[in-house]
Short mmCIF file of C-alpha atoms and ligand atoms in Angstrom, two decimals:
data_model
loop_
_atom_site.label_atom_id
_atom_site.label_comp_id
_atom_site.label_asym_id
_atom_site.label_seq_id
_atom_site.Cartn_x
_atom_site.Cartn_y
_atom_site.Cartn_z
CA UNK A 1 -15.13 -0.98 10.67
CA UNK A 2 -13.35 -3.50 8.44
CA UNK A 3 -12.74 -2.16 4.96
CA UNK A 4 -12.96 -3.72 1.53
CA UNK A 5 -9.62 -3.68 -0.26
CA UNK A 6 -9.45 -2.11 -3.70
CA UNK A 7 -6.63 -3.74 -5.66
CA UNK A 8 -4.14 -1.29 -7.14
CA UNK A 9 -3.04 -2.26 -10.66
CA UNK A 10 -0.11 -0.07 -11.63
CA UNK A 11 0.44 0.50 -15.34
CA UNK A 12 3.25 3.09 -15.14
CA UNK A 13 5.54 0.69 -17.01
CA UNK A 14 2.99 0.06 -19.79
CA UNK A 15 0.38 2.84 -20.30
CA UNK A 16 2.70 5.34 -18.56
CA UNK A 17 5.68 4.43 -20.67
CA UNK A 18 3.68 5.01 -23.88
CA UNK A 19 4.05 8.76 -23.26
CA UNK A 20 6.33 10.40 -25.85
CA UNK A 21 9.72 11.05 -24.24
CA UNK A 22 9.09 8.72 -21.28
CA UNK A 23 10.80 5.63 -22.70
CA UNK A 24 12.75 3.75 -20.05
CA UNK A 25 15.61 1.31 -20.45
CA UNK A 26 15.49 -2.14 -18.87
CA UNK A 27 17.55 -1.12 -15.83
CA UNK A 28 15.25 1.82 -15.08
CA UNK A 29 12.18 -0.39 -15.44
CA UNK A 30 13.59 -2.92 -13.00
CA UNK A 31 14.28 -0.25 -10.38
CA UNK A 32 10.76 1.18 -10.76
CA UNK A 33 9.18 -2.30 -10.62
CA UNK A 34 11.06 -3.05 -7.39
CA UNK A 35 9.84 0.23 -5.89
CA UNK A 36 6.22 -0.46 -6.95
CA UNK A 37 6.50 -3.83 -5.23
CA UNK A 38 7.73 -2.13 -2.01
CA UNK A 39 4.99 0.49 -2.33
CA UNK A 40 2.44 -2.31 -2.06
CA UNK A 41 0.80 -2.32 -5.48
CA UNK A 42 -1.13 -5.55 -6.04
CA UNK A 43 -0.48 -5.90 -9.77
CA UNK A 44 2.36 -4.49 -11.88
CA UNK A 45 1.62 -4.25 -15.59
CA UNK A 46 5.21 -4.66 -16.72
CA UNK A 47 4.76 -4.11 -20.46
CA UNK A 48 3.44 -5.37 -23.79
CA UNK A 49 5.81 -8.29 -24.52
CA UNK A 50 5.07 -8.72 -28.26
CA UNK A 51 5.67 -5.03 -28.94
CA UNK A 52 9.48 -5.30 -29.06
CA UNK A 53 12.29 -7.65 -27.99
CA UNK A 54 13.31 -5.02 -25.41
CA UNK A 55 9.84 -5.01 -23.85
CA UNK A 56 9.78 -8.82 -23.81
CA UNK A 57 13.09 -8.86 -21.96
CA UNK A 58 11.96 -6.20 -19.48
CA UNK A 59 8.75 -8.07 -18.64
CA UNK A 60 10.76 -11.28 -18.29
CA UNK A 61 13.35 -9.70 -15.94
CA UNK A 62 10.65 -7.95 -13.89
CA UNK A 63 8.84 -11.29 -13.55
CA UNK A 64 12.05 -12.67 -11.98
CA UNK A 65 12.57 -9.97 -9.35
CA UNK A 66 9.09 -9.00 -8.14
CA UNK A 67 8.49 -10.55 -4.72
CA UNK A 68 4.88 -9.77 -3.80
CA UNK A 69 2.86 -8.32 -6.67
CA UNK A 70 1.21 -10.15 -9.53
CA UNK A 71 3.13 -9.43 -12.76
CA UNK A 72 0.98 -8.74 -15.79
CA UNK A 73 1.66 -8.52 -19.53
CA UNK A 74 -0.61 -6.88 -22.12
CA UNK A 75 -1.74 -8.56 -25.34
CA UNK A 76 -4.21 -7.99 -28.13
CA UNK A 77 -6.78 -10.74 -28.74
CA UNK A 78 -4.20 -12.42 -30.94
CA UNK A 79 -2.75 -15.92 -30.37
CA UNK A 80 0.86 -14.96 -31.01
CA UNK A 81 0.63 -12.02 -28.55
CA UNK A 82 -0.70 -14.36 -25.88
CA UNK A 83 2.02 -16.99 -26.47
CA UNK A 84 4.76 -14.35 -26.25
CA UNK A 85 3.28 -12.81 -23.08
CA UNK A 86 2.98 -16.25 -21.46
CA UNK A 87 6.64 -16.92 -22.26
CA UNK A 88 7.79 -13.56 -20.87
CA UNK A 89 5.77 -14.08 -17.68
CA UNK A 90 7.04 -17.63 -17.00
CA UNK A 91 9.35 -16.68 -14.09
CA UNK A 92 6.63 -14.70 -12.27
CA UNK A 93 5.44 -15.97 -8.89
CA UNK A 94 1.91 -14.90 -9.88
CA UNK A 95 1.53 -14.17 -13.62
CA UNK A 96 -1.46 -12.48 -15.25
CA UNK A 97 -2.25 -12.12 -18.96
CA UNK A 98 -4.21 -8.98 -19.85
CA UNK A 99 -5.95 -9.54 -23.17
CA UNK A 100 -8.82 -7.79 -24.90
CA UNK A 101 -10.38 -6.05 -27.86
CA UNK A 102 -12.26 -2.86 -28.78
CA UNK A 103 -15.98 -3.13 -28.03
CA UNK A 104 -17.47 0.25 -28.98
CA UNK A 105 -19.31 0.51 -32.30
CA UNK A 106 -16.60 2.86 -33.52
CA UNK A 107 -13.81 0.36 -32.75
CA UNK A 108 -15.79 -2.58 -34.16
CA UNK A 109 -16.53 -0.76 -37.41
CA UNK A 110 -13.35 1.25 -38.06
CA UNK A 111 -10.62 -0.78 -36.37
CA UNK A 112 -11.88 -4.27 -37.04
CA UNK A 113 -14.40 -3.88 -39.89
CA UNK A 114 -16.34 -6.50 -37.97
CA UNK A 115 -19.60 -7.01 -36.07
CA UNK A 116 -20.58 -7.56 -32.43
CA UNK A 117 -20.98 -11.35 -32.61
CA UNK A 118 -17.59 -11.81 -34.24
CA UNK A 119 -15.98 -9.57 -31.59
CA UNK A 120 -17.48 -11.71 -28.80
CA UNK A 121 -16.09 -14.82 -30.51
CA UNK A 122 -12.59 -13.30 -30.70
CA UNK A 123 -12.74 -12.19 -27.08
CA UNK A 124 -13.80 -15.61 -25.86
CA UNK A 125 -11.12 -17.44 -27.82
CA UNK A 126 -8.43 -15.02 -26.59
CA UNK A 127 -9.45 -15.54 -22.95
CA UNK A 128 -9.69 -19.34 -23.38
CA UNK A 129 -6.28 -19.41 -25.03
CA UNK A 130 -4.69 -17.23 -22.32
CA UNK A 131 -6.31 -19.51 -19.73
CA UNK A 132 -4.36 -22.45 -21.17
CA UNK A 133 -1.15 -20.70 -19.98
CA UNK A 134 -2.10 -18.94 -16.74
CA UNK A 135 -4.89 -19.07 -14.18
CA UNK A 136 -5.26 -15.29 -13.84
CA UNK A 137 -6.64 -13.73 -17.05
CA UNK A 138 -7.85 -10.15 -17.24
CA UNK A 139 -10.07 -9.10 -20.14
CA UNK A 140 -10.21 -5.48 -21.34
CA UNK A 141 -13.14 -4.14 -23.34
CA UNK A 142 -11.31 -1.27 -25.03
CA UNK A 143 -13.40 1.92 -25.31
CA UNK A 144 -15.91 0.47 -22.84
CA UNK A 145 -16.64 4.08 -21.85
CA UNK A 146 -18.40 4.55 -25.21
CA UNK A 147 -19.71 0.98 -25.48
CA UNK A 148 -23.42 0.41 -25.13
CA UNK A 149 -24.03 -1.19 -21.70
CA UNK A 150 -26.17 -4.03 -23.00
CA UNK A 151 -23.48 -5.23 -25.41
CA UNK A 152 -20.79 -4.68 -22.78
CA UNK A 153 -22.70 -6.95 -20.39
CA UNK A 154 -23.01 -9.61 -23.12
CA UNK A 155 -19.28 -9.69 -23.86
CA UNK A 156 -18.40 -9.61 -20.15
CA UNK A 157 -20.68 -12.55 -19.47
CA UNK A 158 -19.13 -14.53 -22.33
CA UNK A 159 -15.53 -13.95 -21.20
CA UNK A 160 -16.32 -14.73 -17.55
CA UNK A 161 -17.76 -18.05 -18.77
CA UNK A 162 -14.47 -18.58 -20.62
CA UNK A 163 -12.54 -18.04 -17.37
CA UNK A 164 -11.71 -14.32 -17.14
CA UNK A 165 -10.87 -13.47 -13.53
CA UNK A 166 -10.87 -9.67 -13.99
CA UNK A 167 -13.05 -7.48 -16.23
CA UNK A 168 -11.34 -4.24 -17.19
CA UNK A 169 -13.82 -1.53 -18.23
CA UNK A 170 -11.58 1.15 -19.77
CA UNK A 171 -12.76 4.64 -20.45
CA UNK A 172 -10.09 4.65 -23.13
CA UNK A 173 -10.89 8.11 -24.48
CA UNK A 174 -11.63 9.76 -21.11
CA UNK A 175 -15.17 10.53 -22.26
CA UNK A 176 -17.42 9.46 -19.37
CA UNK A 177 -18.86 11.58 -16.60
CA UNK A 178 -18.44 10.11 -13.10
CA UNK A 179 -22.16 9.29 -12.76
CA UNK A 180 -22.14 7.61 -16.14
CA UNK A 181 -19.03 5.53 -15.40
CA UNK A 182 -20.37 4.56 -11.96
CA UNK A 183 -23.72 3.56 -13.53
CA UNK A 184 -21.84 1.38 -16.04
CA UNK A 185 -20.21 -0.57 -13.21
CA UNK A 186 -23.53 -0.90 -11.41
CA UNK A 187 -25.21 -2.13 -14.60
CA UNK A 188 -22.53 -4.81 -15.07
CA UNK A 189 -22.79 -5.88 -11.42
CA UNK A 190 -26.54 -6.29 -11.82
CA UNK A 191 -26.76 -7.72 -15.33
CA UNK A 192 -23.79 -10.04 -15.93
CA UNK A 193 -24.51 -13.62 -14.92
CA UNK A 194 -21.48 -15.00 -13.06
CA UNK A 195 -20.12 -11.54 -12.19
CA UNK A 196 -19.28 -12.80 -8.68
CA UNK A 197 -16.49 -14.89 -10.28
CA UNK A 198 -14.64 -11.81 -11.58
CA UNK A 199 -13.30 -8.51 -10.25
CA UNK A 200 -14.49 -5.37 -12.04
CA UNK A 201 -11.64 -2.98 -12.82
CA UNK A 202 -11.57 0.78 -13.55
CA UNK A 203 -9.13 2.01 -16.21
CA UNK A 204 -9.78 5.70 -16.80
CA UNK A 205 -8.03 8.23 -19.00
CA UNK A 206 -7.87 11.90 -18.17
CA UNK A 207 -8.87 13.67 -21.40
CA UNK A 208 -11.50 15.73 -19.56
CA UNK A 209 -9.67 15.76 -16.22
CA UNK A 210 -12.09 13.16 -14.81
CA UNK A 211 -9.93 10.03 -14.56
CA UNK A 212 -9.67 10.05 -10.78
CA UNK A 213 -13.32 11.02 -10.21
CA UNK A 214 -14.44 8.27 -12.61
CA UNK A 215 -12.31 5.62 -10.88
CA UNK A 216 -13.74 6.59 -7.51
CA UNK A 217 -17.28 6.45 -8.95
CA UNK A 218 -16.37 2.99 -10.27
CA UNK A 219 -15.35 1.59 -6.89
CA UNK A 220 -18.31 3.20 -5.14
CA UNK A 221 -20.46 1.20 -7.57
CA UNK A 222 -18.79 -2.15 -7.07
CA UNK A 223 -15.44 -2.24 -8.91
CA UNK A 224 -12.60 -3.58 -6.74
CA UNK A 225 -9.55 -2.80 -8.86
CA UNK A 226 -8.20 0.54 -10.10
CA UNK A 227 -5.67 0.76 -12.93
CA UNK A 228 -3.48 3.79 -12.46
CA UNK A 229 0.00 5.25 -12.83
CA UNK A 230 2.42 7.19 -10.68
CA UNK A 231 1.92 10.94 -11.28
CA UNK A 232 -1.01 10.12 -13.59
CA UNK A 233 1.30 9.47 -16.54
CA UNK A 234 -0.20 7.82 -19.60
CA UNK A 235 -1.47 8.22 -23.15
CA UNK A 236 -2.46 11.81 -24.07
CA UNK A 237 -3.71 13.54 -20.89
CA UNK A 238 -2.73 10.48 -18.86
CA UNK A 239 -4.32 7.86 -16.62
CA UNK A 240 -5.78 7.96 -13.12
CA UNK A 241 -3.04 9.01 -10.68
CA UNK A 242 -2.25 6.24 -8.17
CA UNK A 243 -1.42 8.67 -5.36
CA UNK A 244 -4.78 10.41 -5.78
CA UNK A 245 -7.04 7.36 -5.56
CA UNK A 246 -5.06 5.91 -2.67
CA UNK A 247 -5.37 9.10 -0.61
CA UNK A 248 -9.02 9.70 -1.53
CA UNK A 249 -9.95 6.29 -0.15
CA UNK A 250 -7.81 6.88 2.95
CA UNK A 251 -9.19 10.35 3.64
CA UNK A 252 -12.79 9.18 3.27
CA UNK A 253 -13.13 6.23 5.66
CA UNK A 254 -16.93 6.30 5.39
CA UNK A 255 -16.57 4.80 1.90
CA UNK A 256 -15.42 1.62 3.67
CA UNK A 257 -12.65 1.11 1.10
CA UNK A 258 -8.85 1.04 1.35
CA UNK A 259 -5.77 -0.19 -0.52
CA UNK A 260 -2.61 -2.08 0.43
CA UNK A 261 -0.41 0.92 -0.45
CA UNK A 262 2.23 2.19 1.99
CA UNK A 263 1.36 5.85 1.50
CA UNK A 264 4.57 7.04 3.20
CA UNK A 265 6.44 6.03 0.02
CA UNK A 266 4.20 8.05 -2.33
CA UNK A 267 6.25 11.26 -2.55
CA UNK A 268 9.56 9.49 -2.97
CA UNK A 269 8.12 7.16 -5.63
CA UNK A 270 6.67 10.11 -7.50
CA UNK A 271 10.08 11.83 -7.52
CA UNK A 272 11.82 8.64 -8.61
CA UNK A 273 9.46 8.08 -11.57
CA UNK A 274 9.62 11.75 -12.51
CA UNK A 275 13.43 11.71 -12.64
CA UNK A 276 13.73 8.41 -14.46
CA UNK A 277 11.11 9.38 -17.07
CA UNK A 278 12.33 12.97 -17.39
CA UNK A 279 8.75 14.14 -16.79
CA UNK A 280 8.50 16.93 -14.25
CA UNK A 281 5.61 16.88 -11.76
CA UNK A 282 3.50 20.03 -12.07
CA UNK A 283 3.88 22.06 -8.84
CA UNK A 284 0.13 22.11 -8.17
CA UNK A 285 -0.24 18.33 -8.67
CA UNK A 286 -2.47 16.85 -5.93
CA UNK A 287 -0.62 14.90 -3.20
CA UNK A 288 2.90 14.96 -4.69
CA UNK A 289 3.33 18.42 -6.31
CA UNK A 290 5.85 20.86 -4.81
CA UNK A 291 2.99 23.13 -3.71
CA UNK A 292 0.67 20.41 -2.38
CA UNK A 293 1.64 21.35 1.20
CA UNK A 294 2.85 24.93 0.63
CA UNK A 295 0.94 27.89 2.04
CA UNK A 296 1.48 31.32 0.64
CA UNK A 297 -1.37 33.70 1.51
CA UNK A 298 -1.26 35.46 4.89
CA UNK A 299 -4.71 34.22 5.95
CA UNK A 300 -3.86 30.57 5.24
CA UNK A 301 -0.40 30.83 6.82
CA UNK A 302 -1.80 32.29 10.02
CA UNK A 303 -4.29 29.39 10.20
CA UNK A 304 -1.74 26.65 9.49
CA UNK A 305 0.73 28.03 12.04
CA UNK A 306 -2.04 27.94 14.68
CA UNK A 307 -3.24 24.50 13.61
CA UNK A 308 -2.22 22.59 10.47
CA UNK A 309 -5.70 21.15 9.97
CA UNK A 310 -7.24 24.57 9.28
CA UNK A 311 -5.99 24.37 5.68
CA UNK A 312 -4.65 20.82 5.25
CA UNK A 313 -6.73 17.66 4.93
CA UNK A 314 -3.70 15.36 4.70
CA UNK A 315 -0.79 15.15 7.12
CA UNK A 316 2.24 15.56 4.81
CA UNK A 317 4.08 12.87 6.80
CA UNK A 318 1.42 10.37 5.65
CA UNK A 319 2.62 10.72 2.05
CA UNK A 320 6.31 11.02 2.86
CA UNK A 321 6.63 14.82 2.77
CA UNK A 322 8.59 16.05 5.81
CA UNK A 323 6.58 19.13 6.64
CA UNK A 324 4.17 21.76 5.37
CA UNK A 325 5.87 24.77 3.80
CA UNK A 326 5.23 28.38 4.75
CA UNK A 327 6.24 30.27 1.63
CA UNK A 328 7.13 33.94 2.03
CA UNK A 329 5.79 36.25 -0.67
CA UNK A 330 4.34 39.78 -0.71
CA UNK A 331 1.00 38.15 0.20
CA UNK A 332 2.38 36.74 3.48
CA UNK A 333 1.52 38.16 6.87
CA UNK A 334 3.40 38.85 10.11
CA UNK A 335 2.68 35.38 11.53
CA UNK A 336 4.45 33.72 8.61
CA UNK A 337 7.42 36.07 8.79
CA UNK A 338 7.81 35.53 12.55
CA UNK A 339 7.53 31.75 12.04
CA UNK A 340 10.18 31.62 9.32
CA UNK A 341 12.44 34.11 11.13
CA UNK A 342 12.36 31.87 14.21
CA UNK A 343 13.24 28.84 12.05
CA UNK A 344 16.41 30.59 10.85
CA UNK A 345 17.35 31.82 14.32
CA UNK A 346 15.56 35.09 15.20
CA UNK A 347 13.04 35.46 18.01
CA UNK A 348 11.39 38.81 17.17
CA UNK A 349 9.41 40.89 19.64
CA UNK A 350 6.13 42.39 18.44
CA UNK A 351 7.74 45.81 17.93
CA UNK A 352 10.72 44.31 16.08
CA UNK A 353 8.37 42.28 13.90
CA UNK A 354 6.45 45.41 12.89
CA UNK A 355 9.67 47.07 11.71
CA UNK A 356 11.05 44.01 9.98
CA UNK A 357 7.70 43.36 8.30
CA UNK A 358 7.76 46.77 6.56
CA UNK A 359 11.26 45.98 5.22
CA UNK A 360 10.10 42.52 4.25
CA UNK A 361 7.18 43.86 2.18
CA UNK A 362 9.47 46.15 0.19
CA UNK A 363 11.82 43.24 -0.42
CA UNK A 364 9.00 40.80 -1.28
CA UNK A 365 7.50 43.21 -3.83
CA UNK A 366 10.77 42.98 -5.75
CA UNK A 367 11.11 39.18 -5.46
CA UNK A 368 8.76 36.31 -6.26
CA UNK A 369 9.67 34.38 -3.12
CA UNK A 370 11.67 35.37 -0.04
CA UNK A 371 14.14 32.65 0.91
CA UNK A 372 15.95 31.91 4.21
CA UNK A 373 19.07 33.81 3.08
CA UNK A 374 16.92 36.85 2.29
CA UNK A 375 15.47 36.81 5.83
CA UNK A 376 18.95 37.30 7.34
CA UNK A 377 19.56 40.24 5.01
CA UNK A 378 16.16 41.84 5.74
CA UNK A 379 16.60 41.55 9.52
CA UNK A 380 20.17 42.78 9.49
CA UNK A 381 19.28 45.84 7.42
CA UNK A 382 16.17 46.61 9.52
CA UNK A 383 18.12 48.45 12.15
CA UNK A 384 16.73 46.67 15.19
CA UNK A 385 18.34 45.13 18.21
CA UNK A 386 18.14 41.45 17.46
CA UNK A 387 17.96 38.58 19.85
CA UNK A 388 19.00 35.41 18.15
CA UNK A 389 17.65 32.02 19.22
CA UNK A 390 19.97 29.07 19.00
O1 KIV B 401 -6.96 2.63 -22.35
C1 KIV B 401 -7.13 1.44 -22.68
O2 KIV B 401 -8.18 1.03 -23.17
C2 KIV B 401 -6.00 0.53 -22.49
C3 KIV B 401 -6.26 -0.93 -22.72
C4 KIV B 401 -5.20 -1.50 -23.61
C5 KIV B 401 -6.35 -1.65 -21.41
O3 KIV B 401 -4.93 0.95 -22.07
ZN1 ZN B 402 -5.17 2.95 -21.18
#
């Protein structure tokens, strides 16, 4: 079955870099941008050019080196922002300006002290102005998650008429439930005249831990772009994690959706971004965490040793992890001990294994994890006649 491609819009260098302590220098940004390009992301949001001379320069340099992806710069619905972004993006093979404004009643009242009609006017003039510099203009309706659907449809229709090629529907505060966010996309698909001329985009924050689920609900209901970051970095609790949405679509072929991402580079890219940003990846992080393919309980280990698929839905090689890990702890069983002992050079008979296992349990009760070096010590002090495999 041929699949619909969901465009991956990576905002690690913009929303991700807004995280306190994650600031990158220009050289680091260039290396990450190059890697994102190799990874196969469709759009790289390189920064917010008006925000500082350093960000302008980074966006400008990234625009020069990216070979395949569209390079995008963020702006507010402000003329000067748009002019500066257009200038920074000039060297890009395919440039995109990402402009927009808050659309929820709370943003309209408290941020802009304005009203809905005036906000539509500002949105339309920002998109028209951006369109005078580049063909590809994405409009974001900030806080769309809490924006009333009828008004959201009105503003979307107006900006599509003005030439917007992509409609970003951010759940800026991470408020929506998946059904609600999916229904929002469906509503826009069904109620915005001219919607066929634009791509609907999901941009979800993770304040309630729902960013990935909401993005998937979005594409199931017609969106064809997901905005995400490596390791889910981003404002507050972060953005949708790129590695998660990519693997969800790949592991669920019945959805009929896929991305252009080379998943074999996911683990390495995650490590690279983690090191450059000084932001450690939590061990239980889906797809790229240190424990994502580690098995520690005896029951699971026995299953995985017999057949990996008993407890793994992803082949670690598919995301660039060399192999599943059998971790030895006091909860491990004989199968795991025999497996790891063989890996370090000991072929144990059933009787030998019984003896060594008793020693192992005493040792494991004292230690959190039993390492390869410990296995040698346990076997050598177990007083058995050992046959070593080479
Ligand atoms: O979360 C958000 O609304 C944003 C916009 C600026 C796109 O990051
Ligand atoms: Zn955001």
